CSV table of C-alpha atoms and ligand atoms in Angstrom, one decimal:
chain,number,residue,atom,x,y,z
A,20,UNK,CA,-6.8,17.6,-7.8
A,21,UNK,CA,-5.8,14.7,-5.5
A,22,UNK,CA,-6.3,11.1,-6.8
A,23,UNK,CA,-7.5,9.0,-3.7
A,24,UNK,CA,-7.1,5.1,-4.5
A,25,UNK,CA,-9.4,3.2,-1.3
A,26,UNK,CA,-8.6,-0.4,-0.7
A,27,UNK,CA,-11.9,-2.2,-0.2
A,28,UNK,CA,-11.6,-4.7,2.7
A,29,UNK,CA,-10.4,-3.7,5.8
A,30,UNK,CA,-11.1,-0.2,5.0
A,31,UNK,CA,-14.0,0.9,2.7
A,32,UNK,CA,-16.0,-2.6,4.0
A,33,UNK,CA,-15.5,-4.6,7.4
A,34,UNK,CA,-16.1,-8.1,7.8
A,35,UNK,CA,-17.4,-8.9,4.2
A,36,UNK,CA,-15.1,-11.4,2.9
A,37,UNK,CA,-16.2,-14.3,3.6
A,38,UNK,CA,-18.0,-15.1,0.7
A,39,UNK,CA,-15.3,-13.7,-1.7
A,40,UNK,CA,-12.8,-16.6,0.0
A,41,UNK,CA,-15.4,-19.2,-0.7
A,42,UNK,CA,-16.2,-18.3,-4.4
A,43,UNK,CA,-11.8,-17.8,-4.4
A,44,UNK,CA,-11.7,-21.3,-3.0
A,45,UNK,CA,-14.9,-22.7,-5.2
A,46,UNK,CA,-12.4,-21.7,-8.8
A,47,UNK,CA,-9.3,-23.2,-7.4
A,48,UNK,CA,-11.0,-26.5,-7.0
A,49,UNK,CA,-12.8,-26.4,-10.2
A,50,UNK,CA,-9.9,-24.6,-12.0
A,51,UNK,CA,-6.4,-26.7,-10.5
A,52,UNK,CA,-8.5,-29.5,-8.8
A,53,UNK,CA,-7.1,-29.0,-5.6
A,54,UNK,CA,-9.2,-30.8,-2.9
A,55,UNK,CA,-9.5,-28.3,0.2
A,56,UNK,CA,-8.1,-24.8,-0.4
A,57,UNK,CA,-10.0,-23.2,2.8
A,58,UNK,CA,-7.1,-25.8,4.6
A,59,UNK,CA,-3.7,-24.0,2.9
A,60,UNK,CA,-2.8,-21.3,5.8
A,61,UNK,CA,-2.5,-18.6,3.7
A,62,UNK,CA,-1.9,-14.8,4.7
A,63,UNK,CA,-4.3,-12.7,2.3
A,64,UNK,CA,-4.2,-9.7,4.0
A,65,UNK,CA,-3.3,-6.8,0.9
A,66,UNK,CA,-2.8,-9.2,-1.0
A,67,UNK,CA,-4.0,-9.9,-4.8
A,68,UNK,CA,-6.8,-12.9,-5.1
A,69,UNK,CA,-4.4,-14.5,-7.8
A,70,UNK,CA,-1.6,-13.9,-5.6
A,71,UNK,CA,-3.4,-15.4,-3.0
A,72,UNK,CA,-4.5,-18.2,-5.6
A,73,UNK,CA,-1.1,-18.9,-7.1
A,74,UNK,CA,0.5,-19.5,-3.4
A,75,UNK,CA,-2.4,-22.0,-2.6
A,76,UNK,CA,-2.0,-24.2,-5.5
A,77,UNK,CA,1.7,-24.3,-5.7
A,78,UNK,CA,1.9,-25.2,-2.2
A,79,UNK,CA,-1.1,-28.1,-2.8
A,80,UNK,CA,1.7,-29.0,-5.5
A,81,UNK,CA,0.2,-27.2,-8.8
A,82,UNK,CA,3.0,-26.5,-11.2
A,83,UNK,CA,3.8,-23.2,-12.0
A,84,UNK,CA,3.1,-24.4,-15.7
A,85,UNK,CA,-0.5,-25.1,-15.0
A,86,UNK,CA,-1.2,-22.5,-12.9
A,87,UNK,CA,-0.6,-19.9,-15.4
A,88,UNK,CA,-2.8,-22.2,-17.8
A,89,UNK,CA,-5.8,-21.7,-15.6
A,90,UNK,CA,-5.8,-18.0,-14.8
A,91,UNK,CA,-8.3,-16.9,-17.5
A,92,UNK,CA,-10.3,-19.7,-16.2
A,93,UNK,CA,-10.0,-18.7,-12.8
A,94,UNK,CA,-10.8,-15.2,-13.0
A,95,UNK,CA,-14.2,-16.0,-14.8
A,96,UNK,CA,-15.2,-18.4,-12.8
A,97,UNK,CA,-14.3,-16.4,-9.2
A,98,UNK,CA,-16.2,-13.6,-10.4
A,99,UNK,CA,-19.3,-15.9,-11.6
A,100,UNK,CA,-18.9,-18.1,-8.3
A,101,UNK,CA,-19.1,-14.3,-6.4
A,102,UNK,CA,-21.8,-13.1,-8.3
A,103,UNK,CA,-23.5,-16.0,-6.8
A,104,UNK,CA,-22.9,-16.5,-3.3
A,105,UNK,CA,-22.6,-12.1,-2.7
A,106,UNK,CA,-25.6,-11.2,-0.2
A,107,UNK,CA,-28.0,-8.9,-1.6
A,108,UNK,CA,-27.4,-6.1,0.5
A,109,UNK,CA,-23.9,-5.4,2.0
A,110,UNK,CA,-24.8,-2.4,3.2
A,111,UNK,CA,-24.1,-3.3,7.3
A,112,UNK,CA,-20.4,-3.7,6.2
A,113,UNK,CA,-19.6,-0.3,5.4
A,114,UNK,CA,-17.3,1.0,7.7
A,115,UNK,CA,-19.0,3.0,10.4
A,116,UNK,CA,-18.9,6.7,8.7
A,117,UNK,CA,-17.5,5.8,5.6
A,118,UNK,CA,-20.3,7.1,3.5
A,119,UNK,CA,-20.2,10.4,4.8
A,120,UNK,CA,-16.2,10.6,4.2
A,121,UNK,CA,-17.1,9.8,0.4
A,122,UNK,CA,-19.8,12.2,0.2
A,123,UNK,CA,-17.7,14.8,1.1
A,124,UNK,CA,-14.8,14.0,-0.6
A,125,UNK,CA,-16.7,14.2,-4.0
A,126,UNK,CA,-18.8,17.1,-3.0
A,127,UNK,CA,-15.5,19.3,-2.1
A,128,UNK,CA,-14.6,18.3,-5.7
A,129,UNK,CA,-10.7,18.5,-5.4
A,130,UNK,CA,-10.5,14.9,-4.8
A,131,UNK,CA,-10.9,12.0,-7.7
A,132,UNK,CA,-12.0,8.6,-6.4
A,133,UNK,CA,-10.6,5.5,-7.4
A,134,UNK,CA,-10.4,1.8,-6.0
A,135,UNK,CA,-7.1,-0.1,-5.6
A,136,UNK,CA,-8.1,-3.3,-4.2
A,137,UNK,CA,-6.4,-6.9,-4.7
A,138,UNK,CA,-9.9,-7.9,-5.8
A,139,UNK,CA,-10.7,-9.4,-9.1
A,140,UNK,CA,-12.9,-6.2,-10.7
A,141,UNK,CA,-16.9,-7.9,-11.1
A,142,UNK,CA,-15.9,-9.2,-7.6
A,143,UNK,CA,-15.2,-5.3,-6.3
A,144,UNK,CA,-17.4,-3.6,-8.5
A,145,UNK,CA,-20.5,-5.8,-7.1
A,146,UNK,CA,-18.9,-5.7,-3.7
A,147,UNK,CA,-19.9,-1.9,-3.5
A,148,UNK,CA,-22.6,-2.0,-5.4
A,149,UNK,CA,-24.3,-4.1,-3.2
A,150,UNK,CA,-22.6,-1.9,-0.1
A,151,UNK,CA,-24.6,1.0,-2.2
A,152,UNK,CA,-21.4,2.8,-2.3
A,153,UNK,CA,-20.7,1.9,-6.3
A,154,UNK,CA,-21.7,5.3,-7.8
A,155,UNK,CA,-18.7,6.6,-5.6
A,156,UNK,CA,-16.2,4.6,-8.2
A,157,UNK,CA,-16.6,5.5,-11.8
A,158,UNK,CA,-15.5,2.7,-14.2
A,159,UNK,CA,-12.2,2.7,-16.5
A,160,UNK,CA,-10.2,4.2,-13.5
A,161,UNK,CA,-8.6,2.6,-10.3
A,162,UNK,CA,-6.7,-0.8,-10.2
A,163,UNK,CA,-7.7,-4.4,-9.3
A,164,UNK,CA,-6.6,-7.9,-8.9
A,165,UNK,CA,-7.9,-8.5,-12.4
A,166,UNK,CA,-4.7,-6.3,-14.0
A,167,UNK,CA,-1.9,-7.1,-12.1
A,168,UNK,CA,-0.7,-10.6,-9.7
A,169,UNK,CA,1.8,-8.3,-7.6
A,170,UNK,CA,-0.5,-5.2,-5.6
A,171,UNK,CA,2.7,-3.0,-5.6
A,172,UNK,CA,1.9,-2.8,-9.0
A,173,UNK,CA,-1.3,-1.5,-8.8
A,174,UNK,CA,-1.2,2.3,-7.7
A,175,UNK,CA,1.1,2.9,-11.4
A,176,UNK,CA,-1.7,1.5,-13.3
A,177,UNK,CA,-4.4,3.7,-11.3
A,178,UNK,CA,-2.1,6.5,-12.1
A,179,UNK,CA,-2.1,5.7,-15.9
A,180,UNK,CA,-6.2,5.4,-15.8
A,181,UNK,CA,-6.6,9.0,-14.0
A,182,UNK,CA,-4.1,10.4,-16.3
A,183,UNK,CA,-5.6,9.0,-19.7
A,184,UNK,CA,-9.0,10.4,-18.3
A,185,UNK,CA,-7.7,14.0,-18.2
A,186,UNK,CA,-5.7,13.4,-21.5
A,187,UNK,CA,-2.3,13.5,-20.3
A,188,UNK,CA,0.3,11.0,-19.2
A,189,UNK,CA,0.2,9.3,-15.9
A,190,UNK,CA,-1.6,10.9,-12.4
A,191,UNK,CA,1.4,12.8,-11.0
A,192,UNK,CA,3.0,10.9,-7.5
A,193,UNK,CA,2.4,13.7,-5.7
A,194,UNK,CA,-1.2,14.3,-6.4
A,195,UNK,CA,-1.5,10.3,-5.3
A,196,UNK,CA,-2.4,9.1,-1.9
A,197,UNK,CA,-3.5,5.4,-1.1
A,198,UNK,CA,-5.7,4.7,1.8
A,199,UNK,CA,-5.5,1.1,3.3
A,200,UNK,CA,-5.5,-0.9,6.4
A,201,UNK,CA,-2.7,-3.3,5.9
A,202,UNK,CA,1.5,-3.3,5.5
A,203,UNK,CA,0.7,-4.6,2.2
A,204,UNK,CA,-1.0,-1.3,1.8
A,205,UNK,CA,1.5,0.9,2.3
A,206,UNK,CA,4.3,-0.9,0.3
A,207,UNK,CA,2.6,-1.3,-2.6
A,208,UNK,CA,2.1,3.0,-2.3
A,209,UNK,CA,6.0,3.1,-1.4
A,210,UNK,CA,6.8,0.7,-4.0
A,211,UNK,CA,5.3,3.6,-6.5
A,212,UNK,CA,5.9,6.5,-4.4
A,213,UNK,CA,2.7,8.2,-3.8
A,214,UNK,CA,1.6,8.8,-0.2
A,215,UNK,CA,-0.6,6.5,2.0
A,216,UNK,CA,-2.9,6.9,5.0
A,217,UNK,CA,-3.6,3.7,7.2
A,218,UNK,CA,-6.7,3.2,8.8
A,219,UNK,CA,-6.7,1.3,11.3
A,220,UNK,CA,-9.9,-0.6,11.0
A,221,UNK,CA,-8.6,-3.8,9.5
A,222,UNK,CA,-6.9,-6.7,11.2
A,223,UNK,CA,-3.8,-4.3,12.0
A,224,UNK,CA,-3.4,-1.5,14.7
A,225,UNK,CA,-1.5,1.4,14.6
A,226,UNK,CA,1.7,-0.2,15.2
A,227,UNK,CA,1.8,-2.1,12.9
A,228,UNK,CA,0.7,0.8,10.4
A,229,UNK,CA,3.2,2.8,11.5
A,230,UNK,CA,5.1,3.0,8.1
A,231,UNK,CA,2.4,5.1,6.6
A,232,UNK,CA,2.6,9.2,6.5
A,233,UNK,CA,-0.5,9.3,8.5
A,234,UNK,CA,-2.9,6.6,10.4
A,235,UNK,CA,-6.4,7.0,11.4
A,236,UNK,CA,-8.3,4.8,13.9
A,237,UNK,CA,-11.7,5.5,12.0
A,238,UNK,CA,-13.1,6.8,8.2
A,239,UNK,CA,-14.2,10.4,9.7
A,240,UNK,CA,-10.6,10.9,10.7
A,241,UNK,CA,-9.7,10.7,6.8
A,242,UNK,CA,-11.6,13.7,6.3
A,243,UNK,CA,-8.4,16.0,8.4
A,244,UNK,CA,-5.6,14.1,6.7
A,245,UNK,CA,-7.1,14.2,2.9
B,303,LIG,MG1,-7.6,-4.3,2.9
C-alpha cells in the first residue's frame, strides 16, 4: 500500500482561494488589529495559513509575543470566517480530471488517500466537501495547517496518522509520495524524505518543478506515475 498525501490548491482545486485569503485576512484584523492585510506582499504559495499569518503581522509590526497569543484565536475565527464566505458549490474548481484520478486510485485499492495541505483543517475539509470530493479524504489521517506552522513538517505527521490507523508506528518513507504543484511542495516531501510528483497546474511550470521525481502537466497523468 502507497500513502498518497494531495495538496489542495494548485492541485486537487484551481482558482478557489480567494475566499480562503479573505476569511485569512478577516482573523488577522480581528485577531492582531492590523488595518489592511490584503496590502502586505506576501508569497503564499505551499505555504501554511499561519505561516502566511505570522509573516503578515510581524511585518505590519505585531510582536512575536502577541502573535503567538492570538493563534487559538485565529484559527477559530479563520475557519468560522471560511465557513462563511465558502460558495456553496466548488465543484467548477476541481482540476479538469481530477475526480476520475481519485476514483481510480481508491478503486485499484493499493493506494491510501490523504490531504497535506497548508490549510487550517474546517477550512480544507469544507473546501472539498463543497468540491464534492470530501468522501475521497477520511478524517484522523493526512496533515494541515491546523498541526504544524512549518509545511516541511507536515508529511511526518501524515505518516504517524496512516501508521496509527494500521496499528503500527509511522507510514514507511518509501510507501510515501506527495503530490503538489509548488517548490514548497516538494521540500517539505524532501525535508521528510518521501517521494513527490509535481503537477504542474498551479502557478509554477515544469521548470520550476523540476526538483520533483516526476512532473505532470495535468491530474490524468498521475494515474502513470502513481
Ligand atoms: Mg498548492
Amino acid at each position: 500500500m502507497r500513502l498518497v498525501l494531495f495538496d489542495i490548491d494548485g492541485t486537487l482545486l484551481l482558482r478557489a482561494s480567494a475566499e480562503h485569503r479573505l476569511a485569512l485576512f478577516e482573523a488577522i484584523e480581528q485577531v492582531w488589529g492590523v488595518e489592511d492585510p490584503a496590502a502586505v506582499p506576501v508569497d503564499a504559495a505551499g505555504r501554511t495559513d499561519v505561516d502566511i499569518a505570522r509573516e503578515i503581522c510581524l511585518s505590519s509590526g505585531v510582536d512575536a509575543r502577541s502573535f503567538d497569543d492570538g493563534l487559538v484565536a485565529f484559527r477559530s475565527l479563520a475557519a468560522a470566517a471560511f465557513a462563511r464566505r465558502c460558495p456553496g458549490d466548488l465543484s467548477a474548481a476541481v482540476s479538469p480530471g481530477m475526480r476520475e484520478v481519485l476514483t481510480q486510485l481508491a478503486r485499484r485499492g493499493r493506494h491510501v488517500l490523504a490531504l497535506l495541505t497548508g490549510n487550517l483543517e474546517p477550512v480544507a475539509r469544507l473546501k472539498l466537501e463543497r468540491a464534492g470530493l470530501g468522501t475521497f479524504f477520511a478524517h484522523g489521517l493526512g496533515a494541515f495547517g491546523s498541526d504544524h506552522e512549518d509545511r516541511a513538517a507536515l508529511p511526518a505527521i501524515a505518516r504517524g496518522r496512516a501508521g496509527r490507523l494500521m496499528g503500527g508506528g509511522r507510514w514507511p518513507r518509501a510507501a510515501t509520495v506527495v503530490v503538489g504543484d509548488t517548490p514548497r511542495d516538494i521540500a517539505c516531501a524532501r525535508a521528510d524524505g518521501v517521494g513527490v510528483v509535481a503537477i504542474a497546474t498551479g502557478s509554477f511550470g515544469p521548470e520550476r518543478l523540476d526538483g520533483a521525481d516526476a512532473v505532470v502537466r495535468s491530474a490524468p497523468e498521475l494515474l502513470h506515475v502513481l
